[in-house]
Short mmCIF file of C-alpha atoms in Angstrom, two decimals:
data_model
loop_
_atom_site.label_atom_id
_atom_site.label_comp_id
_atom_site.label_asym_id
_atom_site.label_seq_id
_atom_site.Cartn_x
_atom_site.Cartn_y
_atom_site.Cartn_z
CA MET A 1 -48.91 53.43 30.87
CA SER A 2 -51.69 55.63 29.51
CA ALA A 3 -53.13 58.52 31.51
CA ALA A 4 -56.49 56.72 31.61
CA LEU A 5 -54.96 53.60 33.12
CA LYS A 6 -52.99 55.64 35.68
CA TYR A 7 -56.23 57.39 36.65
CA GLN A 8 -58.10 54.11 36.97
CA GLY A 9 -55.29 52.66 39.10
CA THR A 10 -55.37 55.71 41.40
CA ARG A 11 -59.13 55.32 41.84
CA LEU A 12 -58.78 51.63 42.68
CA LEU A 13 -56.07 52.28 45.27
CA ALA A 14 -58.18 54.96 46.88
CA ALA A 15 -61.23 52.72 46.85
CA SER A 16 -59.23 49.88 48.42
CA SER A 17 -58.00 52.18 51.21
CA ARG A 18 -61.51 53.47 51.95
CA LEU A 19 -62.89 49.90 51.93
CA SER A 20 -60.32 48.80 54.51
CA ILE A 21 -61.48 51.56 56.85
CA LEU A 22 -65.16 50.86 56.19
CA GLN A 23 -64.80 47.14 56.90
CA LYS A 24 -63.65 48.02 60.41
CA THR A 25 -66.19 50.74 61.16
CA ALA A 26 -69.22 50.74 58.89
CA LYS A 27 -72.65 49.21 59.35
CA PRO A 28 -73.43 46.19 57.11
CA SER A 29 -76.00 48.16 55.08
CA LEU A 30 -73.42 50.84 54.25
CA LEU A 31 -70.85 48.22 53.36
CA ARG A 32 -73.23 46.57 50.89
CA GLY A 33 -73.67 49.82 49.01
CA TYR A 34 -69.96 50.52 49.07
CA HIS A 35 -69.14 47.05 47.73
CA ALA A 36 -71.46 47.73 44.82
CA THR A 37 -69.65 50.98 44.01
CA SER A 38 -66.25 49.31 44.31
CA ALA A 39 -67.37 46.57 41.93
CA ARG A 40 -68.10 49.14 39.24
CA LEU A 41 -64.59 50.59 39.62
CA GLY A 42 -62.73 47.30 39.72
CA VAL A 43 -64.36 45.17 37.04
CA ALA A 44 -61.95 44.11 34.29
CA HIS A 45 -64.58 44.15 31.54
CA SER A 46 -68.00 45.62 31.15
CA GLY A 47 -70.93 43.29 31.69
CA SER A 48 -71.66 43.24 27.98
CA GLN A 49 -68.04 42.35 27.15
CA THR A 50 -68.09 39.52 29.69
CA VAL A 51 -71.27 38.08 28.19
CA ALA A 52 -69.81 38.44 24.69
CA ASN A 53 -66.68 36.55 25.76
CA ALA A 54 -68.81 33.81 27.33
CA GLU A 55 -70.84 33.39 24.17
CA LYS A 56 -67.73 33.32 22.01
CA TYR A 57 -65.37 31.16 24.05
CA THR A 58 -67.34 28.91 26.43
CA LEU A 59 -69.37 25.82 25.60
CA ASN A 60 -73.04 26.69 25.32
CA THR A 61 -74.56 24.48 28.04
CA TYR A 62 -76.31 27.08 30.22
CA ALA A 63 -79.23 29.46 29.72
CA ARG A 64 -78.33 32.57 31.71
CA PRO A 65 -79.54 36.15 32.02
CA THR A 66 -77.13 38.83 30.82
CA LEU A 67 -76.22 40.22 34.23
CA VAL A 68 -72.68 39.56 35.47
CA LEU A 69 -72.07 38.99 39.18
CA SER A 70 -68.97 40.54 40.69
CA HIS A 71 -69.05 39.77 44.41
CA GLY A 72 -71.16 38.86 47.39
CA LYS A 73 -71.48 39.52 51.10
CA GLY A 74 -73.53 37.38 53.45
CA SER A 75 -76.87 36.62 51.82
CA TYR A 76 -76.41 39.25 49.11
CA LEU A 77 -74.92 39.27 45.62
CA TYR A 78 -73.89 42.28 43.51
CA ASP A 79 -73.58 42.63 39.76
CA THR A 80 -71.15 44.73 37.78
CA ASP A 81 -73.73 47.51 37.48
CA GLY A 82 -73.90 47.76 41.26
CA LYS A 83 -77.34 46.17 41.69
CA GLU A 84 -77.93 44.25 44.91
CA TYR A 85 -79.70 40.88 45.06
CA LEU A 86 -80.94 38.89 48.04
CA ASP A 87 -79.70 35.40 47.25
CA PHE A 88 -82.24 32.60 47.70
CA THR A 89 -80.19 30.25 45.50
CA ALA A 90 -76.93 30.00 47.49
CA GLY A 91 -75.21 28.84 44.31
CA ILE A 92 -77.82 26.03 44.15
CA ALA A 93 -77.59 25.10 47.84
CA VAL A 94 -73.79 25.46 48.00
CA VAL A 95 -72.81 28.58 49.98
CA ALA A 96 -74.33 27.46 53.27
CA LEU A 97 -72.48 30.16 55.21
CA GLY A 98 -73.20 32.87 52.68
CA HIS A 99 -70.81 34.83 50.51
CA ASN A 100 -67.47 36.18 51.68
CA HIS A 101 -67.78 34.62 55.14
CA PRO A 102 -64.79 35.83 57.20
CA ASP A 103 -63.89 32.36 58.50
CA ILE A 104 -63.96 30.89 54.99
CA THR A 105 -61.87 33.75 53.64
CA ALA A 106 -59.33 33.32 56.44
CA ALA A 107 -59.08 29.55 55.92
CA VAL A 108 -58.65 29.88 52.15
CA THR A 109 -56.09 32.67 52.45
CA ASP A 110 -53.99 30.95 55.08
CA GLN A 111 -54.03 27.52 53.46
CA ALA A 112 -53.34 28.89 49.97
CA SER A 113 -50.20 30.46 51.37
CA LYS A 114 -49.03 27.06 52.67
CA LEU A 115 -50.16 24.09 50.57
CA VAL A 116 -52.99 23.80 48.04
CA HIS A 117 -52.33 20.37 46.54
CA CYS A 118 -49.96 17.45 46.99
CA SER A 119 -51.99 14.52 45.54
CA ASN A 120 -52.89 11.33 47.40
CA LEU A 121 -49.36 10.01 47.10
CA TYR A 122 -48.89 11.59 50.53
CA HIS A 123 -50.90 12.44 53.62
CA ASN A 124 -51.84 16.05 54.27
CA GLU A 125 -52.93 17.60 57.53
CA TRP A 126 -56.53 18.33 56.65
CA ALA A 127 -58.09 15.37 54.83
CA PRO A 128 -57.89 12.99 57.81
CA GLN A 129 -59.16 15.74 60.10
CA LEU A 130 -62.19 16.45 57.91
CA ALA A 131 -62.90 12.71 57.60
CA ARG A 132 -62.83 12.38 61.37
CA ASN A 133 -65.07 15.42 61.80
CA ILE A 134 -67.62 14.06 59.32
CA VAL A 135 -67.78 10.64 60.99
CA GLU A 136 -67.86 11.91 64.56
CA SER A 137 -70.35 14.72 63.96
CA THR A 138 -72.65 12.36 62.04
CA ILE A 139 -72.68 9.84 64.87
CA ALA A 140 -73.05 12.52 67.55
CA ALA A 141 -76.02 14.07 65.76
CA TYR A 142 -77.87 10.74 65.63
CA PRO A 143 -77.10 8.71 68.78
CA GLN A 144 -80.03 6.37 68.17
CA GLY A 145 -78.46 5.05 64.96
CA THR A 146 -77.54 1.36 64.95
CA GLN A 147 -77.76 0.34 61.27
CA GLY A 148 -75.79 1.09 58.12
CA ILE A 149 -73.22 3.84 58.65
CA TYR A 150 -74.08 3.78 62.37
CA ALA A 151 -73.55 0.04 62.90
CA GLN A 152 -70.91 -0.71 65.49
CA ALA A 153 -67.73 -1.99 63.89
CA ALA A 154 -65.67 -4.85 65.26
CA ASP A 155 -62.40 -4.41 67.14
CA GLY A 156 -63.06 -0.76 67.98
CA ARG A 157 -62.82 0.42 64.38
CA SER A 158 -64.64 3.51 63.21
CA PRO A 159 -68.21 2.60 62.23
CA ALA A 160 -67.82 4.58 58.99
CA ARG A 161 -65.08 5.92 56.74
CA VAL A 162 -64.75 8.66 54.14
CA PHE A 163 -63.49 8.90 50.57
CA PHE A 164 -63.01 12.42 49.18
CA SER A 165 -63.86 13.42 45.62
CA ASN A 166 -64.24 16.77 43.85
CA SER A 167 -67.99 16.99 43.26
CA GLY A 168 -71.37 15.43 43.89
CA THR A 169 -71.50 13.47 40.67
CA GLU A 170 -68.07 11.98 41.45
CA ALA A 171 -69.26 11.02 44.92
CA ASN A 172 -72.23 9.21 43.40
CA GLU A 173 -70.01 7.50 40.81
CA GLY A 174 -67.85 6.18 43.62
CA ALA A 175 -70.90 5.00 45.56
CA LEU A 176 -72.15 3.06 42.53
CA LYS A 177 -68.71 1.45 42.09
CA PHE A 178 -68.65 0.40 45.74
CA ALA A 179 -72.13 -1.10 45.36
CA ARG A 180 -70.94 -3.18 42.41
CA LYS A 181 -67.98 -4.47 44.45
CA TYR A 182 -70.27 -5.29 47.37
CA GLY A 183 -72.68 -7.13 45.09
CA LYS A 184 -69.91 -9.45 43.89
CA HIS A 185 -68.90 -10.06 47.50
CA VAL A 186 -72.44 -11.08 48.49
CA ALA A 187 -72.77 -13.29 45.40
CA GLU A 188 -69.55 -15.10 46.24
CA LEU A 189 -70.65 -15.66 49.86
CA GLY A 190 -73.72 -17.59 48.67
CA THR A 191 -76.08 -16.46 51.43
CA LEU A 192 -79.24 -15.63 49.45
CA GLY A 193 -80.98 -18.99 49.25
CA LYS A 194 -79.95 -22.16 47.47
CA GLY A 195 -81.10 -21.51 43.91
CA THR A 196 -80.16 -17.86 43.81
CA SER A 197 -76.84 -18.39 45.56
CA GLU A 198 -75.77 -21.13 43.17
CA ALA A 199 -76.54 -18.94 40.15
CA LEU A 200 -74.76 -15.90 41.54
CA ARG A 201 -71.74 -17.87 42.71
CA GLY A 202 -71.43 -19.21 39.19
CA ASP A 203 -71.32 -15.65 37.87
CA PRO A 204 -70.97 -12.94 40.55
CA ASN A 205 -71.33 -10.29 37.83
CA LEU A 206 -75.06 -11.12 37.74
CA LYS A 207 -75.52 -9.24 41.03
CA CYS A 208 -74.98 -5.86 39.43
CA GLY A 209 -78.43 -4.23 39.28
CA ILE A 210 -78.95 -0.66 40.49
CA VAL A 211 -82.33 0.84 41.31
CA SER A 212 -83.07 4.57 41.27
CA PHE A 213 -86.30 6.54 41.36
CA THR A 214 -88.45 8.91 39.36
CA GLY A 215 -87.71 12.55 40.05
CA GLY A 216 -84.22 11.82 41.29
CA PHE A 217 -81.13 13.76 40.24
CA HIS A 218 -77.68 12.31 40.89
CA GLY A 219 -75.36 14.03 38.40
CA ARG A 220 -74.37 14.23 34.75
CA SER A 221 -71.41 11.85 34.36
CA MET A 222 -72.35 8.52 32.78
CA GLY A 223 -73.00 6.46 35.88
CA ALA A 224 -74.76 9.22 37.77
CA LEU A 225 -76.69 10.16 34.65
CA SER A 226 -77.83 6.57 34.23
CA VAL A 227 -79.58 6.71 37.62
CA THR A 228 -81.08 10.17 36.91
CA ALA A 229 -84.42 9.28 35.36
CA ASN A 230 -85.04 12.42 33.33
CA PRO A 231 -85.27 12.07 29.53
CA LYS A 232 -84.13 15.68 29.10
CA TYR A 233 -80.76 14.78 30.58
CA GLN A 234 -80.48 11.16 29.44
CA LYS A 235 -81.76 10.99 25.87
CA PRO A 236 -78.88 12.80 24.10
CA PHE A 237 -76.35 10.42 25.64
CA THR A 238 -77.95 6.98 25.36
CA PRO A 239 -77.12 4.16 25.59
CA LEU A 240 -76.36 4.51 29.27
CA ILE A 241 -74.82 1.95 31.61
CA PRO A 242 -76.75 -1.33 31.71
CA GLY A 243 -78.44 -2.86 34.73
CA VAL A 244 -80.27 0.26 35.96
CA GLN A 245 -84.00 0.21 36.74
CA THR A 246 -86.21 3.13 37.70
CA ALA A 247 -88.99 2.69 40.26
CA LYS A 248 -91.60 5.19 41.36
CA TYR A 249 -90.50 7.47 44.20
CA ASN A 250 -92.46 6.95 47.41
CA SER A 251 -94.20 3.85 46.02
CA THR A 252 -93.65 1.17 48.66
CA SER A 253 -95.63 -1.39 46.67
CA GLU A 254 -93.10 -1.40 43.80
CA ILE A 255 -90.00 -2.06 45.90
CA GLY A 256 -90.27 -5.85 45.93
CA ALA A 257 -90.59 -6.02 42.16
CA PHE A 258 -87.58 -3.80 41.43
CA VAL A 259 -85.18 -4.60 44.27
CA ASP A 260 -84.32 -8.29 44.01
CA GLU A 261 -81.46 -10.75 44.55
CA ARG A 262 -79.60 -9.40 41.53
CA THR A 263 -79.66 -5.83 42.88
CA CYS A 264 -76.38 -4.58 44.33
CA GLY A 265 -77.42 -1.01 45.19
CA VAL A 266 -80.35 1.35 45.59
CA ILE A 267 -79.75 5.11 45.32
CA VAL A 268 -82.29 7.66 46.53
CA GLU A 269 -82.55 11.23 47.84
CA PRO A 270 -84.31 11.45 51.23
CA ILE A 271 -85.57 14.83 50.01
CA GLN A 272 -85.48 15.35 46.25
CA GLY A 273 -84.09 18.75 45.26
CA GLU A 274 -83.83 19.09 41.49
CA GLY A 275 -86.96 16.97 41.10
CA GLY A 276 -89.12 19.57 42.86
CA ILE A 277 -88.55 19.33 46.65
CA HIS A 278 -90.23 16.02 47.47
CA PRO A 279 -89.55 14.46 50.89
CA ALA A 280 -89.51 10.68 51.08
CA GLN A 281 -92.21 9.04 53.16
CA VAL A 282 -91.10 7.17 56.28
CA ASP A 283 -92.66 3.87 55.18
CA PHE A 284 -90.90 4.15 51.81
CA LEU A 285 -87.40 4.54 53.27
CA ARG A 286 -88.09 1.91 55.91
CA ALA A 287 -89.21 -0.56 53.25
CA LEU A 288 -86.10 0.19 51.18
CA ARG A 289 -83.86 -0.47 54.16
CA ARG A 290 -85.62 -3.74 54.92
CA ARG A 291 -85.59 -4.94 51.31
CA CYS A 292 -81.90 -4.10 50.84
CA ASP A 293 -81.09 -6.20 53.89
CA GLN A 294 -83.17 -9.09 52.53
CA VAL A 295 -81.44 -9.23 49.15
CA GLY A 296 -77.93 -8.17 50.13
CA ALA A 297 -77.95 -4.74 48.46
CA LEU A 298 -76.52 -1.42 49.65
CA LEU A 299 -78.82 1.52 50.44
CA ILE A 300 -77.23 4.74 49.15
CA TYR A 301 -78.55 8.13 50.25
CA ASP A 302 -77.68 11.04 47.98
CA GLU A 303 -77.66 14.01 50.38
CA ILE A 304 -75.66 16.26 48.10
CA GLN A 305 -78.40 18.91 48.18
CA CYS A 306 -80.55 18.00 51.18
CA GLY A 307 -77.70 17.22 53.59
CA LEU A 308 -75.31 19.20 55.79
CA GLY A 309 -77.89 21.26 57.64
CA ARG A 310 -80.21 22.17 54.76
CA SER A 311 -83.14 20.25 56.32
CA GLY A 312 -82.57 21.60 59.83
CA LYS A 313 -80.76 18.39 60.80
CA LEU A 314 -77.14 17.64 60.01
CA TRP A 315 -78.41 15.03 57.53
CA ALA A 316 -81.90 14.83 56.08
CA HIS A 317 -82.15 11.11 56.87
CA GLN A 318 -81.77 12.01 60.55
CA LEU A 319 -85.35 13.32 60.34
CA TYR A 320 -86.38 9.67 59.97
CA PRO A 321 -86.37 6.65 62.33
CA GLU A 322 -83.12 4.76 62.77
CA ASP A 323 -84.36 1.77 60.77
CA CYS A 324 -84.11 3.99 57.66
CA SER A 325 -80.34 4.53 57.92
CA PRO A 326 -78.12 4.16 54.80
CA ASP A 327 -75.05 2.04 54.08
CA ILE A 328 -73.51 4.84 51.99
CA LEU A 329 -74.04 8.60 52.21
CA THR A 330 -72.88 10.99 49.48
CA MET A 331 -72.28 14.70 50.04
CA ALA A 332 -70.80 17.70 48.24
CA LYS A 333 -72.44 21.09 47.60
CA PRO A 334 -72.10 22.99 50.92
CA LEU A 335 -69.20 21.00 52.35
CA ALA A 336 -66.60 23.66 51.46
CA ASN A 337 -68.95 26.60 50.82
CA GLY A 338 -68.12 26.76 47.11
CA ILE A 339 -64.61 25.27 47.01
CA PRO A 340 -65.06 22.09 44.92
CA ILE A 341 -65.29 18.98 47.09
CA GLY A 342 -67.36 15.82 47.43
CA ALA A 343 -67.27 12.89 49.82
CA ILE A 344 -68.59 9.37 50.27
CA LEU A 345 -69.31 8.16 53.79
CA VAL A 346 -69.42 4.35 53.84
CA SER A 347 -70.29 1.85 56.54
CA ASP A 348 -67.68 -0.49 57.97
CA LYS A 349 -68.94 -3.49 55.98
CA VAL A 350 -68.35 -1.53 52.76
CA ALA A 351 -65.03 -0.03 53.85
CA GLU A 352 -63.59 -3.46 54.61
CA LEU A 353 -64.15 -4.56 51.00
CA ILE A 354 -62.46 -1.64 49.22
CA LYS A 355 -58.77 -2.30 48.70
CA VAL A 356 -55.77 -0.14 47.79
CA GLY A 357 -55.89 0.92 44.15
CA GLU A 358 -59.59 0.13 43.57
CA HIS A 359 -60.64 3.77 43.56
CA GLY A 360 -58.78 7.06 43.45
CA THR A 361 -58.65 10.72 42.56
CA THR A 362 -56.01 13.32 41.77
CA PHE A 363 -57.58 16.38 43.38
CA GLY A 364 -59.94 14.82 45.93
CA GLY A 365 -58.94 15.38 49.54
CA ASN A 366 -56.60 18.28 48.78
CA PRO A 367 -55.60 20.33 51.82
CA LEU A 368 -57.27 23.55 50.65
CA ALA A 369 -60.74 22.06 50.16
CA CYS A 370 -60.50 19.91 53.28
CA ARG A 371 -59.40 22.76 55.51
CA VAL A 372 -62.34 24.84 54.31
CA GLY A 373 -64.56 21.78 54.84
CA CYS A 374 -63.45 21.63 58.47
CA THR A 375 -64.37 25.29 58.89
CA VAL A 376 -67.81 24.79 57.34
CA LEU A 377 -68.59 21.70 59.38
CA ASP A 378 -67.50 23.45 62.59
CA HIS A 379 -70.33 25.92 61.96
CA ILE A 380 -73.03 23.65 60.58
CA ALA A 381 -72.71 20.87 63.15
CA LYS A 382 -73.41 23.19 66.07
CA PRO A 383 -76.90 22.66 67.57
CA GLU A 384 -77.57 26.41 67.67
CA PHE A 385 -76.80 26.70 63.94
CA LEU A 386 -79.20 23.90 63.07
CA GLU A 387 -81.80 25.44 65.37
CA HIS A 388 -81.55 28.67 63.37
CA VAL A 389 -82.12 26.74 60.13
CA GLN A 390 -85.23 25.16 61.63
CA ASN A 391 -86.55 28.50 62.89
CA ALA A 392 -85.79 30.30 59.62
CA GLY A 393 -87.51 27.52 57.69
CA GLN A 394 -90.61 27.79 59.85
CA VAL A 395 -90.72 31.57 59.38
CA LEU A 396 -90.35 31.17 55.61
CA GLU A 397 -93.15 28.61 55.54
CA GLN A 398 -95.48 30.75 57.67
CA GLU A 399 -94.83 33.90 55.66
CA LEU A 400 -95.42 32.14 52.36
CA GLN A 401 -98.49 30.22 53.52
CA GLN A 402 -100.14 33.44 54.62
CA ALA A 403 -99.14 35.45 51.56
CA LEU A 404 -99.90 32.79 48.96
CA ALA A 405 -103.13 31.45 50.45
CA PRO A 406 -105.32 33.45 48.00
CA PHE A 407 -103.51 31.84 45.05
CA VAL A 408 -103.59 28.18 46.15
CA GLY A 409 -105.67 26.15 43.71
CA SER A 410 -105.47 28.68 40.90
CA THR A 411 -101.84 29.74 40.54
CA VAL A 412 -100.13 27.79 43.31
CA VAL A 413 -100.44 24.02 43.78
CA GLU A 414 -98.67 23.69 47.13
CA LEU A 415 -95.65 24.52 49.28
CA ARG A 416 -93.27 21.69 50.18
CA GLY A 417 -90.08 21.06 52.05
CA THR A 418 -88.41 21.45 55.41
CA GLY A 419 -85.74 23.65 56.95
CA LEU A 420 -84.32 25.91 54.25
CA LEU A 421 -85.02 23.47 51.43
CA ARG A 422 -88.41 24.68 50.19
CA GLY A 423 -90.37 24.52 46.99
CA ILE A 424 -93.43 26.29 45.62
CA GLN A 425 -95.20 24.30 42.92
CA PHE A 426 -97.24 26.30 40.41
CA THR A 427 -99.98 25.28 38.04
CA SER A 428 -97.89 26.43 35.06
CA ASP A 429 -94.27 27.17 34.19
CA PRO A 430 -92.97 29.63 36.83
CA ALA A 431 -89.98 30.90 34.81
CA GLN A 432 -91.59 34.35 34.73
CA ILE A 433 -91.67 34.42 38.53
CA VAL A 434 -87.92 33.79 38.64
CA ASP A 435 -87.47 36.73 36.22
CA LEU A 436 -89.83 39.01 38.15
CA ALA A 437 -88.03 38.23 41.40
CA ARG A 438 -84.63 38.98 39.87
CA ASP A 439 -85.94 42.33 38.63
CA ARG A 440 -86.97 43.06 42.22
CA GLY A 441 -83.58 42.06 43.63
CA LEU A 442 -84.23 38.44 44.65
CA MET A 443 -82.43 35.45 43.17
CA LEU A 444 -84.51 32.25 42.79
CA VAL A 445 -83.89 28.95 41.01
CA GLY A 446 -86.32 26.57 39.36
CA ALA A 447 -86.78 22.84 39.87
CA GLY A 448 -88.78 20.05 38.27
CA GLY A 449 -92.55 19.97 38.02
CA ASN A 450 -93.23 23.72 37.71
CA THR A 451 -91.53 24.32 41.04
CA VAL A 452 -89.50 27.29 42.29
CA ARG A 453 -86.79 26.22 44.71
CA LEU A 454 -85.91 28.30 47.78
CA VAL A 455 -82.45 27.50 49.11
CA PRO A 456 -80.94 30.60 50.77
CA PRO A 457 -77.70 30.46 52.75
CA LEU A 458 -78.34 28.63 56.00
CA ASN A 459 -77.31 31.61 58.13
CA THR A 460 -79.67 34.05 56.38
CA SER A 461 -81.23 36.38 58.95
CA ILE A 462 -84.92 36.15 59.84
CA ALA A 463 -85.36 39.70 58.53
CA ASP A 464 -83.98 38.69 55.13
CA ILE A 465 -86.12 35.54 55.13
CA LYS A 466 -89.18 37.74 55.58
CA ARG A 467 -87.97 40.17 52.95
CA GLY A 468 -87.52 37.36 50.44
CA ALA A 469 -90.96 35.95 51.19
CA ALA A 470 -92.53 39.37 50.65
CA ILE A 471 -90.84 39.75 47.26
CA ILE A 472 -92.03 36.27 46.24
CA ALA A 473 -95.57 37.14 47.24
CA ASP A 474 -95.45 40.32 45.18
CA CYS A 475 -94.17 38.39 42.16
CA VAL A 476 -96.87 35.73 42.47
CA LYS A 477 -99.52 38.43 42.70
CA GLN A 478 -98.30 40.03 39.45
CA PHE A 479 -97.92 36.61 37.77
CA ALA A 480 -101.48 35.63 38.69
CA ALA A 481 -102.90 38.96 37.53
CA GLU A 482 -101.16 38.73 34.14
CA ARG A 483 -102.42 35.20 33.63
CA LYS A 484 -106.01 36.38 34.17
CA ALA A 485 -105.64 39.36 31.85
#
């Protein structure tokens, strides 16, 4: 071993020893600075070398700045140069409990020392437990629910059941498959009126149509991409799967024309994330629910971004009346705080149709991801946690409304959203604002329609919410001034 390497190893051991003491005794602000220093000592490659390796060896599908992140703590991230960033991206609405949460770290460490994966050839301890927690916490959070996933099942069965996947796009793929199976079932029953029923019974495959909506984002695999009506994502990969129609989001008048007897499923986000933070109108979701019942189609809510506490409710659809409830609910992003996982929650009428061997996964439902999911849900489902999200969202809205009021109509179009799922729409491309904020130590992420998305960890402190809002206001002020110059 070279003298340089021995010296570096000695420094790392010393740093590790000092960090152990600091973690027990130091204030959070001191720890953040110390973590930044430790990152500079412990990084395997320089930031420039890491970027060079990425450019040389990884597929070029992302446009990224040249900084390299090394670690995080709470609502803060640190790069390999030691710079601190307040994180208003949360890994695109993933790390709901923030970075390096002690309960997440403990669950990962303990489970990794026992069993990470065993496949679905066998039961493991944690997948059934997480499924039960999802079902029971969903029902408990919305006692008024009587339709869809809340409908009472016969013979004392659970009103809803869970299938685990590895990601959001996989959850949506599974939901679309289940809708196709359900459509055939309805066609074979012959309950949609004489003429229609006779035609569909003759060929149940005719009831295969899927309806999605403008501005929606449901993933990048072929089925999910086919219901994501954005030419930027779709055009390079056409032709997509047949039988998909796109209707206008929040247009109640179009529902009857698009959702008909040949429709098997309708997929929609109660609050659009990637599309620019657009909440669905009550009448729109209510009309979708009613029309799906009329034509024997499943209503699928994609709550991969807006669900699991992000809106201030456990699920975004729980902000709406009970006659808007879905038959299928998909989830992913925050469920395991960054450990890959997805899930499909289906109503009893759907669950009864899916048979052994009709869907599956190798990694989905593994004990590591599911144990972490149990830990996350234990936090998020608590009323006091959701109350904090609501309060933090209100503070963020108030701070931004006051600070950005002088720019509304010229630079800013409007603020939208609820809870800690917020968007600021600008009159022109706001990419510069994202860059200005990063220079000032705040991480932001864009969305569709000239919108900047604000999705901090759900447990971000009120002080940090105010700090982030102040940085945004400063960036908008500079952005507006430069546009006038």
